[in-house]
XYZ file of C-alpha atoms in Angstrom:
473
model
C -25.569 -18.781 -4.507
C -29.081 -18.082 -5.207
C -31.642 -19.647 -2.948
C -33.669 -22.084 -4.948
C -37.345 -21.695 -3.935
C -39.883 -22.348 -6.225
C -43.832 -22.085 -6.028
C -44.137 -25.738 -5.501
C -41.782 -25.686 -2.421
C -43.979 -22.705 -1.326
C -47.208 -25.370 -1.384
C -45.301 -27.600 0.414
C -44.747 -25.353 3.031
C -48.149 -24.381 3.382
C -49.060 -27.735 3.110
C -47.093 -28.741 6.159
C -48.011 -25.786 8.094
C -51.759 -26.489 7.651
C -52.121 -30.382 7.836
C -51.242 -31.190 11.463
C -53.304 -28.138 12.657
C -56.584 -29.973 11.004
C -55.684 -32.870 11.953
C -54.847 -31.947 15.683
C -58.683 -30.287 15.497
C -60.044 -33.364 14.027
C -58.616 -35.542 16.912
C -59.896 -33.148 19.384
C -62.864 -32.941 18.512
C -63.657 -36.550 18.289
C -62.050 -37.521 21.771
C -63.483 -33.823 23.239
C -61.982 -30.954 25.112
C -60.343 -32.885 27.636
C -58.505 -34.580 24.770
C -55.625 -32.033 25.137
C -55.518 -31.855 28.693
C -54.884 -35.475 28.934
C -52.299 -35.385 26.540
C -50.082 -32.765 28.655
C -51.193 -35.207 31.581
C -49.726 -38.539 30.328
C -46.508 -37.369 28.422
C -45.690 -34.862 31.722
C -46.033 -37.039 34.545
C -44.744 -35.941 37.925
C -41.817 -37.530 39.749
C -42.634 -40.300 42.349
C -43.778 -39.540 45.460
C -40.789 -40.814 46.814
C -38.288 -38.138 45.359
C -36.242 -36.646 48.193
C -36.805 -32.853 49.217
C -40.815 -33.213 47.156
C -42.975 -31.051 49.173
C -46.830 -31.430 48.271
C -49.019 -28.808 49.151
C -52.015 -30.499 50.103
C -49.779 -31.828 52.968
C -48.937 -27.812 54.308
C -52.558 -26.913 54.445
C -53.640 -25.877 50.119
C -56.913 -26.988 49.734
C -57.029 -26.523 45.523
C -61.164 -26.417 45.357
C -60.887 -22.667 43.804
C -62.942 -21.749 46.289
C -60.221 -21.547 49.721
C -57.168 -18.827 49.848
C -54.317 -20.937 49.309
C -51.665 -18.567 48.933
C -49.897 -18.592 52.512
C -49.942 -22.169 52.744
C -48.039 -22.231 48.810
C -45.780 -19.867 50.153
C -44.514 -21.405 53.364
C -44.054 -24.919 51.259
C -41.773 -22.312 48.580
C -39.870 -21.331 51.588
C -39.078 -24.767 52.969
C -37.994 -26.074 49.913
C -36.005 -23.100 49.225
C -34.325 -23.859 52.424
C -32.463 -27.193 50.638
C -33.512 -26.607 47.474
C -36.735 -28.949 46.166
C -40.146 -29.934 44.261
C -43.127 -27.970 45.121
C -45.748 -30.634 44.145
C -49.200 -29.375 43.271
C -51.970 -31.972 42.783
C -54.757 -31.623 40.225
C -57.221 -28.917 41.777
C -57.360 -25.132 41.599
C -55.381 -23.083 43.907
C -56.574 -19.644 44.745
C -54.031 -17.114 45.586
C -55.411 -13.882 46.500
C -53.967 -10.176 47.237
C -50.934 -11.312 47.151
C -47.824 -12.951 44.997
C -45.761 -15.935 45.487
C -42.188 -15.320 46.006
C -38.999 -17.714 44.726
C -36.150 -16.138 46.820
C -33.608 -18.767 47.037
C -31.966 -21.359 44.121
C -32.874 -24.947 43.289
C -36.665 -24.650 43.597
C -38.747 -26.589 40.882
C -42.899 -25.326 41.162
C -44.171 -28.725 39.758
C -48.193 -29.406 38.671
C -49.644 -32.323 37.291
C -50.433 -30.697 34.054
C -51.889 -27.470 32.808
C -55.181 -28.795 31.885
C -54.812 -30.164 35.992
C -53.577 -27.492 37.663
C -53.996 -24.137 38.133
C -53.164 -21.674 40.179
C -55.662 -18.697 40.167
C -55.208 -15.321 41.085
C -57.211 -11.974 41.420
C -54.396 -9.699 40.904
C -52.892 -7.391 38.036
C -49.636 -7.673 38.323
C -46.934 -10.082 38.990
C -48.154 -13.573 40.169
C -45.129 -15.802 40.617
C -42.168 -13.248 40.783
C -39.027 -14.856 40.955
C -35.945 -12.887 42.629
C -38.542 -10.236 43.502
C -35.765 -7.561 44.781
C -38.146 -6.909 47.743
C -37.147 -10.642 49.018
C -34.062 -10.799 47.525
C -31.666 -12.869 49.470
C -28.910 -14.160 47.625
C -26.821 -12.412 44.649
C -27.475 -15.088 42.460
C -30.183 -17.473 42.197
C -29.912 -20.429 40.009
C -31.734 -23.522 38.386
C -35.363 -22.981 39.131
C -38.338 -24.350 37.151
C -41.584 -23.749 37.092
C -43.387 -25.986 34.487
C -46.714 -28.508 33.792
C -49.412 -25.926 35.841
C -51.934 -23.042 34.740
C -51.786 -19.580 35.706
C -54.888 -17.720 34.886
C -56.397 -14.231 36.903
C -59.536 -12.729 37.353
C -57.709 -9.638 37.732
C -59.792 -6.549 35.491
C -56.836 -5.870 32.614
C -57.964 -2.046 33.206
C -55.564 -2.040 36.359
C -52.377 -4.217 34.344
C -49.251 -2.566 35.484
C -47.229 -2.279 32.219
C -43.870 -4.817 31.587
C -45.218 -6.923 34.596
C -45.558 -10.459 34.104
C -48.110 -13.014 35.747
C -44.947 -15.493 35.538
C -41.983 -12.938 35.855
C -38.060 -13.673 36.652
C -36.986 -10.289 38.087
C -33.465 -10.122 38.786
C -34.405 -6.854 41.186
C -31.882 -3.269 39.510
C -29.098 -5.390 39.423
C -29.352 -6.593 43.102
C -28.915 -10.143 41.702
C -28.325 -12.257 38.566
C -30.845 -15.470 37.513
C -29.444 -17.865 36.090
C -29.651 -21.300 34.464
C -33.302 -21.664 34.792
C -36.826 -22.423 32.751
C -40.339 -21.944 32.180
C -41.869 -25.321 30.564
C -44.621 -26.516 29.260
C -46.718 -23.836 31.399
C -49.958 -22.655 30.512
C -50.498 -19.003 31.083
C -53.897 -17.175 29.802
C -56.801 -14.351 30.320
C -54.096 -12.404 32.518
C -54.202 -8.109 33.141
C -50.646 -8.354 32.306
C -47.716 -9.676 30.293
C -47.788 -13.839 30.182
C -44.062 -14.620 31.187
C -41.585 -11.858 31.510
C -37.674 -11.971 31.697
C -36.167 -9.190 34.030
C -32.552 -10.181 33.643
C -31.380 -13.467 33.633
C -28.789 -15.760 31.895
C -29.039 -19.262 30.633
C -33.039 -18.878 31.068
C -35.174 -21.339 28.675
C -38.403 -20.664 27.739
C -40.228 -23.569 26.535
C -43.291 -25.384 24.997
C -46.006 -22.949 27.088
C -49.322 -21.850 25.656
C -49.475 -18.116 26.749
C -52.818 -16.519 25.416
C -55.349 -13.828 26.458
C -52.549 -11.694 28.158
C -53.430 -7.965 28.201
C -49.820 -6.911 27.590
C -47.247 -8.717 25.942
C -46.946 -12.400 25.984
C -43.528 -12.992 26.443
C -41.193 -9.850 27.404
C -37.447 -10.094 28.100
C -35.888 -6.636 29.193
C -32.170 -5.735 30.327
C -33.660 -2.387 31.573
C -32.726 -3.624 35.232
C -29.905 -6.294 34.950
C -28.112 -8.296 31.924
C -30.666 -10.019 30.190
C -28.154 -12.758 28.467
C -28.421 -16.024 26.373
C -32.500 -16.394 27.515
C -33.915 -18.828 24.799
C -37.563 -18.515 23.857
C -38.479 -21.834 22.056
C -41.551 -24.198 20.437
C -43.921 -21.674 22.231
C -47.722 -21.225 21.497
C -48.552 -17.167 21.619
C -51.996 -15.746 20.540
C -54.690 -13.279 21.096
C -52.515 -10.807 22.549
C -53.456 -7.241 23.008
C -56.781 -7.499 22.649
C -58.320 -5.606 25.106
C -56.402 -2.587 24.175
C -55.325 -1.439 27.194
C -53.283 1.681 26.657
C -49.818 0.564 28.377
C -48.007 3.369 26.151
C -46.482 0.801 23.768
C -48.354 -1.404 21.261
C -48.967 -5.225 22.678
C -46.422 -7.797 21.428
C -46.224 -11.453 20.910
C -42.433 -11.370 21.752
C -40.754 -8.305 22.947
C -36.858 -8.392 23.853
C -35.610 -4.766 24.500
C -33.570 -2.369 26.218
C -30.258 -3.999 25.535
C -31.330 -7.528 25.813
C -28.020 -9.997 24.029
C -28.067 -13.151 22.456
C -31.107 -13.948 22.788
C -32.946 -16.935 20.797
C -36.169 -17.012 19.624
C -36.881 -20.516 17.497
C -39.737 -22.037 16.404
C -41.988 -20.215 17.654
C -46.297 -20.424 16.674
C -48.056 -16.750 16.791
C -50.845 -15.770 16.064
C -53.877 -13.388 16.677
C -52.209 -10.217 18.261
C -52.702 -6.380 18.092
C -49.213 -5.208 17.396
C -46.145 -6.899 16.853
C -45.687 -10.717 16.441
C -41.615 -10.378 17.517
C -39.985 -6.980 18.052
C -36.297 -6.745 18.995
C -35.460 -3.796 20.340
C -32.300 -2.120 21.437
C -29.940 -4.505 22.637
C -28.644 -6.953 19.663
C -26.644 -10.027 18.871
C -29.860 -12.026 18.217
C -31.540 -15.070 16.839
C -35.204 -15.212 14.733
C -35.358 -18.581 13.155
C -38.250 -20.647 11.911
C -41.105 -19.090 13.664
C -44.454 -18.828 12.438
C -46.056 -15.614 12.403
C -49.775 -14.932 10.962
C -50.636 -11.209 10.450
C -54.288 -10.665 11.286
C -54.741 -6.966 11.821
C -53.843 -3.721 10.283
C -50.786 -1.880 11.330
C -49.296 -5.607 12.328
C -46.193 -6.225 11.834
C -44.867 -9.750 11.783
C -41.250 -8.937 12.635
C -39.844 -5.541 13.774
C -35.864 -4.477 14.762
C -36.000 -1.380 15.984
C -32.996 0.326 17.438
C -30.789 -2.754 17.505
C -27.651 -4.545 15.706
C -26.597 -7.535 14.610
C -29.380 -9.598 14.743
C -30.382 -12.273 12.295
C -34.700 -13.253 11.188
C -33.661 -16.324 9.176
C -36.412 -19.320 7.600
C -39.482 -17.973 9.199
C -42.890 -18.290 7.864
C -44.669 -15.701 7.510
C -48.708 -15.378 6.525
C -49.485 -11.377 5.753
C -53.643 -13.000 5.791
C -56.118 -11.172 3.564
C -55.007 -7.403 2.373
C -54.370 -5.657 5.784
C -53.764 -1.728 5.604
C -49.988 -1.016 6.319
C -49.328 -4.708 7.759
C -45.535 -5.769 6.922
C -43.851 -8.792 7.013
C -40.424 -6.655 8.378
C -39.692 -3.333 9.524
C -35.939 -2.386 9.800
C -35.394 0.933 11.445
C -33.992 3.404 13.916
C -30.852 3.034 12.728
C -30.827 -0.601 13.445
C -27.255 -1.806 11.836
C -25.447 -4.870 10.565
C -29.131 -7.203 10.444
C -29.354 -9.978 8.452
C -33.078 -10.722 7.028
C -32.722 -14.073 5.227
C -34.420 -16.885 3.939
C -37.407 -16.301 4.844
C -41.335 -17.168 3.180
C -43.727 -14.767 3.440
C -47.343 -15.883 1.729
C -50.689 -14.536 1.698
C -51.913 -10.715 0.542
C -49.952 -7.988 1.601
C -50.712 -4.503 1.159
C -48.200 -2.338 1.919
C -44.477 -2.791 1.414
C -43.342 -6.374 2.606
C -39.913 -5.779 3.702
C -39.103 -2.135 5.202
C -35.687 -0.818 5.891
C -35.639 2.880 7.024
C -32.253 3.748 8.014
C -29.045 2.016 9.539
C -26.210 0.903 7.841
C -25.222 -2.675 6.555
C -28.371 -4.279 6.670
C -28.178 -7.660 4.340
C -31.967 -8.593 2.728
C -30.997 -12.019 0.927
C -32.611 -15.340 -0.234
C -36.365 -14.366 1.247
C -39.270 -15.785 -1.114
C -42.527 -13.192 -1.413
C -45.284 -15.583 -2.763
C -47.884 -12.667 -3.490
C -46.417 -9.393 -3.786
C -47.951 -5.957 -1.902
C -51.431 -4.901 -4.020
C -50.417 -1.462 -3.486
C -46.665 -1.144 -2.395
C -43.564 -2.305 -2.978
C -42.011 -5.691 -2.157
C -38.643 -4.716 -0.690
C -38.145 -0.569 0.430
C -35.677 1.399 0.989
C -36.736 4.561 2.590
C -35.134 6.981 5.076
C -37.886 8.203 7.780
C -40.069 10.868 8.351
C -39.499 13.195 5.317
C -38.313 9.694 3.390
C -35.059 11.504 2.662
C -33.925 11.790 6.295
C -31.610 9.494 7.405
C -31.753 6.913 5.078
C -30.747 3.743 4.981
C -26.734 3.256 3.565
C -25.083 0.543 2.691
C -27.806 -2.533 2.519
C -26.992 -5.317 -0.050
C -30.508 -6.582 -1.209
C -29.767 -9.723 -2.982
C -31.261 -13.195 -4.470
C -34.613 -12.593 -3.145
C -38.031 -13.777 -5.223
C -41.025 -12.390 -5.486
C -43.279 -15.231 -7.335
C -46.342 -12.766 -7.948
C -46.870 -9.584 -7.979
C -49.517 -6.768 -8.650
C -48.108 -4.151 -7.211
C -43.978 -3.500 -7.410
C -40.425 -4.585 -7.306
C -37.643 -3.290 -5.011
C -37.626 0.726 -4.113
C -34.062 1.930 -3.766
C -35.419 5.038 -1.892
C -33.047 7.891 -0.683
C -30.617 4.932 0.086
C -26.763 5.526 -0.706
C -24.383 2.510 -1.602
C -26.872 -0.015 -1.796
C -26.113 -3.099 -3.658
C -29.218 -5.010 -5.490
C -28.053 -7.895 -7.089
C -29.994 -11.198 -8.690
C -33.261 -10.850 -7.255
C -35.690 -12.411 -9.314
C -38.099 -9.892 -10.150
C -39.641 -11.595 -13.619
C -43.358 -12.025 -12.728
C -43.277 -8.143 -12.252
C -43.735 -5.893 -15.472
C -40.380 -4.691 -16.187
C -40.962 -1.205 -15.717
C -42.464 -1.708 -12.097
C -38.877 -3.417 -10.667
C -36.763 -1.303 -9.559
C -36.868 2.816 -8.277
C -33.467 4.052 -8.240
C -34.285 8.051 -8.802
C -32.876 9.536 -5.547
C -30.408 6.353 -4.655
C -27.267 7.717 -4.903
C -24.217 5.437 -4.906
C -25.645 2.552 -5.825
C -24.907 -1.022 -7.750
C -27.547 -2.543 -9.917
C -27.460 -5.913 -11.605
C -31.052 -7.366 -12.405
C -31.027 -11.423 -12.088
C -29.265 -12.421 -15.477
C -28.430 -8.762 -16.540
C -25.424 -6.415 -16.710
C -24.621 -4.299 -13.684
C -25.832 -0.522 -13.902
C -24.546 1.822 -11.389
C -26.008 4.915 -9.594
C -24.026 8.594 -9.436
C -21.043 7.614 -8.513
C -21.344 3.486 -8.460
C -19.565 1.059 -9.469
C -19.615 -0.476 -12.848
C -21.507 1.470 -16.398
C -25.091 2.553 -16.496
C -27.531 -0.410 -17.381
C -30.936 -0.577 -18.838
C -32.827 1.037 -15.773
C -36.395 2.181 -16.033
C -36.819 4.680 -13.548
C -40.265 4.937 -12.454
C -41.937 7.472 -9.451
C -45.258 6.260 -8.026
């Protein structure tokens, strides 16, 4: 069944994605900058002081006055309540850790602050800050149910010596030496770092949650399987902005959210990013996973919003996406590398785009169904089908592009490319001038049926020829 999306339910969305921003900013601004601080303070409150196996750090010798080296004192209270498993209770104040990281080597430890906008733990390094299941100090072959959440991590490490996929917050489950499991990040602030913000080295049954990770040099958040299984890790109702900006060259382009080299079934849900250099969510290698009902705002050129590259079976379903004001080659999705079997669906993608919207270059049995493009490309088509380098190598076979809208358009419908078997059916193309629809001249193989039309097929399709324009740009 066709998705029924209309331009009013496109205001309404925008209308609901702008109002509680301005009115957030109103608030703030009345009650001032601490405003949001105390907010995280009251609804985060630590256990009492009474809770059995709660260490507090002022009691082993941390100062917190930013000013004192607190880092062996932090790490001795780690190790005791590592040795029974505990709270590691950190006052308001700022703790300095210099030259050095702290180290979670054993299960059941919770790092507890008394709010990000409290504490914060500061560091002058640039590379990993808290590294849990460092391999180096690896001492179990498992290590479950940590947390680490309500504190700030922040550097004043130079992001000229980052050390790329590093995180300043980073569960590292050591070349397969050991497996994390069952544990989460939450409601952690992490910002102005030389590095990544939080990054996933392996793990299962991690959660990711509610942080504010901004001003990294690298990526914000990273998950990788390049060491160990990187399984079932949920990234959810994060903030992620102004990422990449220094443009450090770490050999890859900076990303919001990055899961790769064979990360599974991985989540990533309602998610608010904004502000970055490269890519707001790339999935890469790996496969099996979830993109649903993130926002993503496009603010550069070459951005794209989502990217699967390399990597089956995923699904991008009811984000929002914002493609901002015109930016050169920015796109909403890019499908390619023989990436297989993805579903792109229901997804809104507003503002002024460019450049093609949705890209598929190669793979086979990609499904692009039920999106709404408010504005269509200036310049470009709204849905591609291209194969890459020359165009006609490798291209895509297979997709099934169907009940998609573009509402307006001053550029171009859907571009069939060198693609063989596609399937195009009911999209509703009508604000576009007929002839600018559909390009079917080199798709071979192919099944046409324009939203209340007759079917027209390709060489060798299915069904009789219909009335298709064909038109080279």
């Amino acid at each position: 069944m066709k998705t029924d999306v209309t331009t009013q339910s496109v205001k309404e969305k925008l209308k609901l994605q702008i109002i509680p921003l301005v009115s957030i900013g109103v608030g703030l601004a009345i009650l001032g900058v601490g405003a949001f601080a105390l907010i995280k303070f009251v609804t985060d409150v630590p256990p009492p002081t009474g809770t059995a196996n709660r260490f507090n750090v002022r009691d082993w010798g941390a100062v917190g006055d930013g000013i004192s080296d607190d880092r062996a004192a932090i790490q001795q209270v780690i190790d005791a309540a590592g040795a029974a498993g505990g709270i590691v209770f950190f006052p308001p104040g700022t703790y300095k850790v210099d030259n050095s990281l702290l180290y979670i080597a054993k299960s059941n430890v919770t790092l507890l602050g008394s709010g990000y906008g409290f504490t914060t733990l500061r560091y002058n390094q640039n590379t990993r800050f808290i590294a849990v299941g460092a391999a180096a100090t690896m001492q179990a072959p498992t290590l479950d149910n940590i947390l680490i959440q309500d504190l700030r991590v922040t550097s004043t490490g130079t992001a000229e010596g980052g050390v790329a996929g590093r995180g300043a917050i980073q569960f590292d489950s050591g070349y397969g030496n050991a497996l994390i499991r069952n544990s989460t990040i939450k409601n952690v602030m992490v910002d102005n770092v030389p590095t990544s913000g939080i990054s996933i080295g392996g793990g299962t049954g991690i959660v990711v949650e509610g942080n504010i990770v901004r001003g990294t040099a690298e990526h914000g958040i990273y998950v990788s399987a390049a060491q160990s299984v990187a399984d079932n890790v949920t990234i959810k109702n994060n903030t992620i902005y102004d990422i990449g900006l220094a443009e450090v060259d770490f050999l890859s382009p900076t990303l919001a959210i990055k899961v790769a080299h064979g990360a599974t079934n991985t989540k990533v849900l309602n998610n608010n990013i904004y502000n970055f250099k490269g890519y707001g969510i790339i999935l890469e290698r790996g496969g099996s996973n979830l993109v649903q009902q993130n926002t993503v705002a496009v603010g550069y050129p070459n951005n794209y919003a989502i990217r699967i590259l390399n990597s089956n079976d995923n699904q991008a379903t009811n984000n929002f996406i914002n493609m901002g004001a015109g930016y050169a080659n920015a796109k909403a999705f890019f499908i390619e590398q023989g990436s297989s079997r993805n579903t792109i669906s229901n997804n809104t993608i507003v503002g002024t785009p460019v450049a093609e919207v949705i890209d598929l270059r190669r793979g086979d049995g990609n499904r692009i169904t039920g999106n709404t493009i408010a504005n269509g490309p200036v310049d470009g088509w709204a849905i591609l089908m291209y194969g890459e380098g020359g165009f006609s190598v490798n291209p895509p076979t297979h997709p099934y592009v169907a009940y998609n809208s573009v509402l307006y358009s001053g550029g171009f419908g859907i571009h069939l490319g060198y693609s063989n078997g596609a399937v195009v059916v009911d999209n509703d193309l009508s604000v576009i001038p007929e002839s600018q629809r559909y390009e079917t001249t080199n798709a071979t193989d192919y099944y046409l049926q324009p939203l209340g039309s007759a079917a027209g097929g390709g060489e060798d399709g299915e069904g009789t020829p219909g009335e298709i324009i064909p038109l080279r740009r």
